[in-house]
GROMACS .gro file of C-alpha atoms in nm:
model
  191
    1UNK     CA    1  -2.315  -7.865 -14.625
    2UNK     CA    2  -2.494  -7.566 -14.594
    3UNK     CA    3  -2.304  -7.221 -14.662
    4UNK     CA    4  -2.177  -7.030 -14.383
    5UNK     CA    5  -2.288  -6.725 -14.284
    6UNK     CA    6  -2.018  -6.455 -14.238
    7UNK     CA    7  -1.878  -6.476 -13.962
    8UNK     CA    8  -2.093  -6.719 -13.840
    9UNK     CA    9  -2.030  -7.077 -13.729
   10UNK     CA   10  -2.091  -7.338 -13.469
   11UNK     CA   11  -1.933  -7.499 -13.270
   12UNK     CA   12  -2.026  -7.871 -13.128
   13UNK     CA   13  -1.795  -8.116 -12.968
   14UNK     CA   14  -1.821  -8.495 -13.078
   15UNK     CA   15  -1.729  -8.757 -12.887
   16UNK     CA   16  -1.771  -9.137 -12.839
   17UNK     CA   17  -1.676  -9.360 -13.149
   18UNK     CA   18  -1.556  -9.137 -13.435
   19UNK     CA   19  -1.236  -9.096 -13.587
   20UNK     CA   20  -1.172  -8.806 -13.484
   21UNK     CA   21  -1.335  -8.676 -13.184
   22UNK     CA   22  -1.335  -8.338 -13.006
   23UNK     CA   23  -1.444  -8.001 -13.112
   24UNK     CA   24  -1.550  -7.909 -13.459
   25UNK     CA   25  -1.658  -7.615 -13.613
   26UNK     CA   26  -1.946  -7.591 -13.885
   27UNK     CA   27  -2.143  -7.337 -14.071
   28UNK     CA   28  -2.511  -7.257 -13.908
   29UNK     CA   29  -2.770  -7.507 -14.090
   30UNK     CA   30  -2.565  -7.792 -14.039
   31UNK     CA   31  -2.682  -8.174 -13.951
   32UNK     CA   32  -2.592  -8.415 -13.713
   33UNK     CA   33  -2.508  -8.601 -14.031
   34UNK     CA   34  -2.233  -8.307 -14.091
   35UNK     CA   35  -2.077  -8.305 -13.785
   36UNK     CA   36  -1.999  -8.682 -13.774
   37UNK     CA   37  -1.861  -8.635 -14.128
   38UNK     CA   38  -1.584  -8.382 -13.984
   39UNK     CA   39  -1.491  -8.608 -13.734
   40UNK     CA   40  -1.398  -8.848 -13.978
   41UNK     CA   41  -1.700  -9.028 -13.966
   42UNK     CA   42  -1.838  -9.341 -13.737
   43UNK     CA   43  -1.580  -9.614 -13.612
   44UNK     CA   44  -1.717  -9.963 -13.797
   45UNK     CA   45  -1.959 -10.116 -13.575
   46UNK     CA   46  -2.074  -9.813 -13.362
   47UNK     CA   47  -2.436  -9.827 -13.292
   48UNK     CA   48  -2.618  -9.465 -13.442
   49UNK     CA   49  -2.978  -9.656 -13.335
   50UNK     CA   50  -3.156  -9.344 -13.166
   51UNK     CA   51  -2.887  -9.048 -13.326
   52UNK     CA   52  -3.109  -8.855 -13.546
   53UNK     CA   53  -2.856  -8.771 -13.821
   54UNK     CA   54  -3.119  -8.507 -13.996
   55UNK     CA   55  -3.149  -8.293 -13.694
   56UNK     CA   56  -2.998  -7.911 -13.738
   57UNK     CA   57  -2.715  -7.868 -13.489
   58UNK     CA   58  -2.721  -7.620 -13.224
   59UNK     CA   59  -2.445  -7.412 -13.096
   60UNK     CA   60  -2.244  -7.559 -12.799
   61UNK     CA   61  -2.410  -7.911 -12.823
   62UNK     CA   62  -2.238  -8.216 -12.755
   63UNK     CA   63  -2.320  -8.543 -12.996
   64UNK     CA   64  -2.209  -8.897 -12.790
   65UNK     CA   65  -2.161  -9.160 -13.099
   66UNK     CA   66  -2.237  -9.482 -12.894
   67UNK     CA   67  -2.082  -9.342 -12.587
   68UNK     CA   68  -2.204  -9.452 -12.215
   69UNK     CA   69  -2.339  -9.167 -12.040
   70UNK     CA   70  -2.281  -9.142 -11.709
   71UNK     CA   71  -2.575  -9.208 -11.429
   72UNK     CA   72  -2.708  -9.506 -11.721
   73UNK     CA   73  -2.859  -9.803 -11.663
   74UNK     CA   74  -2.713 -10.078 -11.933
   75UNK     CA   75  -2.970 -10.176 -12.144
   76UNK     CA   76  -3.207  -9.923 -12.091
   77UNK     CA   77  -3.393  -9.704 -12.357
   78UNK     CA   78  -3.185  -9.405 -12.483
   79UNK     CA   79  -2.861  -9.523 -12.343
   80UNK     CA   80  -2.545  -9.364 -12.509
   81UNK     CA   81  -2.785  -9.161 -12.647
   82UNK     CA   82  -2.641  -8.729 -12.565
   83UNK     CA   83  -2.775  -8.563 -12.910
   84UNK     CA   84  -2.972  -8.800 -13.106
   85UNK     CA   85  -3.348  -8.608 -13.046
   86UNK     CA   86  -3.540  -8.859 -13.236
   87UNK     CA   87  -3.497  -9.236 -13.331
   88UNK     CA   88  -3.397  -9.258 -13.663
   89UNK     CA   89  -3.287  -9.041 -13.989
   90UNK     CA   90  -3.420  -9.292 -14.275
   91UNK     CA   91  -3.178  -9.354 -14.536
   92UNK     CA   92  -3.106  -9.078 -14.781
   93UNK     CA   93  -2.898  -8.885 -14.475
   94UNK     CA   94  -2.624  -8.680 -14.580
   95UNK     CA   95  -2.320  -8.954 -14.538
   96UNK     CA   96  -2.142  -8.951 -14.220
   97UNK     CA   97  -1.800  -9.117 -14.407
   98UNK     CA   98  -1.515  -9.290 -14.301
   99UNK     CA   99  -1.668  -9.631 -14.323
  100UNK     CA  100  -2.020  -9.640 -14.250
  101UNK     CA  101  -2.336  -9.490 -14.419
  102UNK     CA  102  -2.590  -9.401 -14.303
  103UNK     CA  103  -2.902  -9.628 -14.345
  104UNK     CA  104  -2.701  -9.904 -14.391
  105UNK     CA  105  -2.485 -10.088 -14.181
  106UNK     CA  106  -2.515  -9.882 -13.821
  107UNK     CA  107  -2.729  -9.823 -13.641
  108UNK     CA  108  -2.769  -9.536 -13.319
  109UNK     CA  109  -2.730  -9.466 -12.993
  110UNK     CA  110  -2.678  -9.130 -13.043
  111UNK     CA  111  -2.539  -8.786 -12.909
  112UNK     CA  112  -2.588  -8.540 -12.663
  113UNK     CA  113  -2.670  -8.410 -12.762
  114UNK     CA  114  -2.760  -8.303 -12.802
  115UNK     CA  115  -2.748  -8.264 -12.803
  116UNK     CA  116  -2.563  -8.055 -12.616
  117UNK     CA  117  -2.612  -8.246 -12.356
  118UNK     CA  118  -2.597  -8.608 -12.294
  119UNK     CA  119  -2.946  -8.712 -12.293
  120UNK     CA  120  -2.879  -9.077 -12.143
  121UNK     CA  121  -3.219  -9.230 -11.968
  122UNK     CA  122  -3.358  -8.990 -11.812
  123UNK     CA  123  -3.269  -9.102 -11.524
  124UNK     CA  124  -3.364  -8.814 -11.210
  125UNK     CA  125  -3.172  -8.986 -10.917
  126UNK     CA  126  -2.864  -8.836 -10.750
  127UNK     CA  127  -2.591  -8.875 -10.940
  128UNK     CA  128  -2.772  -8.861 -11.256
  129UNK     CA  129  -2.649  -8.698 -11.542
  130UNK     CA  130  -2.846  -8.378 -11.647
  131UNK     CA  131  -3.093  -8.431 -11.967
  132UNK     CA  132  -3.010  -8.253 -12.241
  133UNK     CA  133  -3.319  -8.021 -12.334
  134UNK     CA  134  -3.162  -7.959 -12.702
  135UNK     CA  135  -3.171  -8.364 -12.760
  136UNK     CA  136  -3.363  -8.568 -12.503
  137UNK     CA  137  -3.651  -8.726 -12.658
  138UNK     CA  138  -4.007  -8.735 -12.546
  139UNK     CA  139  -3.965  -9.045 -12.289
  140UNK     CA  140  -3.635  -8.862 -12.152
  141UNK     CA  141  -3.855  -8.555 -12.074
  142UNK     CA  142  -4.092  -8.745 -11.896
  143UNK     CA  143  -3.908  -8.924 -11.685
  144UNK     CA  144  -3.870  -8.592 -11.533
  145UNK     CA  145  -4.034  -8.507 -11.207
  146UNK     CA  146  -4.357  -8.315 -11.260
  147UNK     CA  147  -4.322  -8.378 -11.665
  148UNK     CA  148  -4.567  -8.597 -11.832
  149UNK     CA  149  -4.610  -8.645 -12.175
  150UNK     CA  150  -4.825  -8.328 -12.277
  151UNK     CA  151  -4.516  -8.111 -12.136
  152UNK     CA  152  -4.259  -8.376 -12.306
  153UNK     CA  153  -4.462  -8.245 -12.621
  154UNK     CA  154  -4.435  -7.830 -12.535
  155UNK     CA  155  -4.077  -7.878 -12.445
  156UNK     CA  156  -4.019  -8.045 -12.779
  157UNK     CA  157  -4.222  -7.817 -13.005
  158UNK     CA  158  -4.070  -7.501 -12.796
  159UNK     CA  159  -3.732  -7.644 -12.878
  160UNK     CA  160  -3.815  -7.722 -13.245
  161UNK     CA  161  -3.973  -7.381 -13.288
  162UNK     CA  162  -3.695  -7.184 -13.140
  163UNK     CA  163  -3.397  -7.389 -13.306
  164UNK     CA  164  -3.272  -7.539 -12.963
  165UNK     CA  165  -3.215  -7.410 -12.630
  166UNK     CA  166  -2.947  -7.203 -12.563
  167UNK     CA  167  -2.988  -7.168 -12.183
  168UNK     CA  168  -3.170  -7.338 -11.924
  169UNK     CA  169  -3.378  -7.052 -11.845
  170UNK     CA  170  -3.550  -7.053 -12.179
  171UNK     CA  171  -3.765  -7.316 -12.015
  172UNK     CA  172  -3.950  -7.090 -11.818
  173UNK     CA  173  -4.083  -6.979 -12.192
  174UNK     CA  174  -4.257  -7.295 -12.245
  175UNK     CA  175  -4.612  -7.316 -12.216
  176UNK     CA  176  -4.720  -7.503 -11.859
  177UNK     CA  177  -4.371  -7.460 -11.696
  178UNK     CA  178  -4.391  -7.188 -11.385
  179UNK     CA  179  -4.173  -7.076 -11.124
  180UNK     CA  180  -4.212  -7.404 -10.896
  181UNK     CA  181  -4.175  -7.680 -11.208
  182UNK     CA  182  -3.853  -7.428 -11.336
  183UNK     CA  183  -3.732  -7.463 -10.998
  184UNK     CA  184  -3.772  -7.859 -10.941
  185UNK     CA  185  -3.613  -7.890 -11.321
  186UNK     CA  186  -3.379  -7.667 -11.335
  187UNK     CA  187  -3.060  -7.902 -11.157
  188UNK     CA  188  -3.178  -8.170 -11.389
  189UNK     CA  189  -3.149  -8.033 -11.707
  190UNK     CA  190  -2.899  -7.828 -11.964
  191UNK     CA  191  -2.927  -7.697 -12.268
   0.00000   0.00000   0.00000
């Protein structure tokens, strides 16, 4: 794990199947990978399919371990899926511990978040829970109203540039998002 900075730390909240879930603090230039390892690492047979275990962490970010998230359709792309940006950290990730590692026997459904957030499917109906913009992935973005896939992209590379979002209103930074889009996107998405 990275060194802390003084005075410095960050604080995520893991949830979903870990040993031990809830709030956790770690030192900025952390990994998913690092925060599943202070929750005592993934519960045998939890699926880490689309959790991207190499992404840094942002501050106040939530990461779902194969957790349903709420407003998703079983089955559907992304499901359980709150932080984990991107499908797959290879093998060679930091080790998550207690019981799995990583690469090898699991596989992801990931976190919300986001990263935080709870990414899910995407999904824009009432109801719906909001996408995460620190950890949805491109097809989550898309599935927004009045996002396609070459705003998907600038939302990604803004967050990626910029180390995360930390509000909602940083959107309105991101090339080909005005006043109107902000305003149709804003109840759909957090940070």
């Amino acid at each position: 794990m990275p060194p802390a900075v003084a005075g410095r730390v960050i604080v995520v909240d893991v949830v979903g199947k870990v040993h031990r879930p809830g709030i956790h603090r770690l030192p900025p230039g952390s990994r998913v990978a690092d925060a599943l390892r202070v929750a005592g690492g993934v519960l045998d047979g939890a699926n880490l399919r689309g959790l991207n275990r190499a992404r840094l962490l942002v501050d106040g970010e939530q990461i779902a371990v194969d957790a349903p998230v709420a407003g998703a359709v079983p089955g559907a792309a992304g499901q359980g899926a709150g932080s984990g940006a991107a499908p797959g950290a290879g093998p060679g990730s930091p080790a998550t511990g207690g019981g799995t590692a990583d690469g090898a026997s699991s596989s992801s459904a990931g976190a919300s978040a986001g990263t935080g957030g709870t990414g899910g499917t995407g999904g824009t109906g009432a109801g719906a829970a909001p996408v995460s913009l620190n950890s949805a992935t491109a097809e989550q973005l898309d599935a927004l109203p009045g996002v396609g896939p070459v705003l998907a992209r600038h939302i990604i590379e803004y967050r990626t540039a910029h180390g995360g979002f930390t509000s909602v209103e940083q959107l309105r930074d991101v090339n080909g998002i005005g006043d109107r889009r902000f305003a149709d996107l804003r109840p759909l998405v957090q940070p």
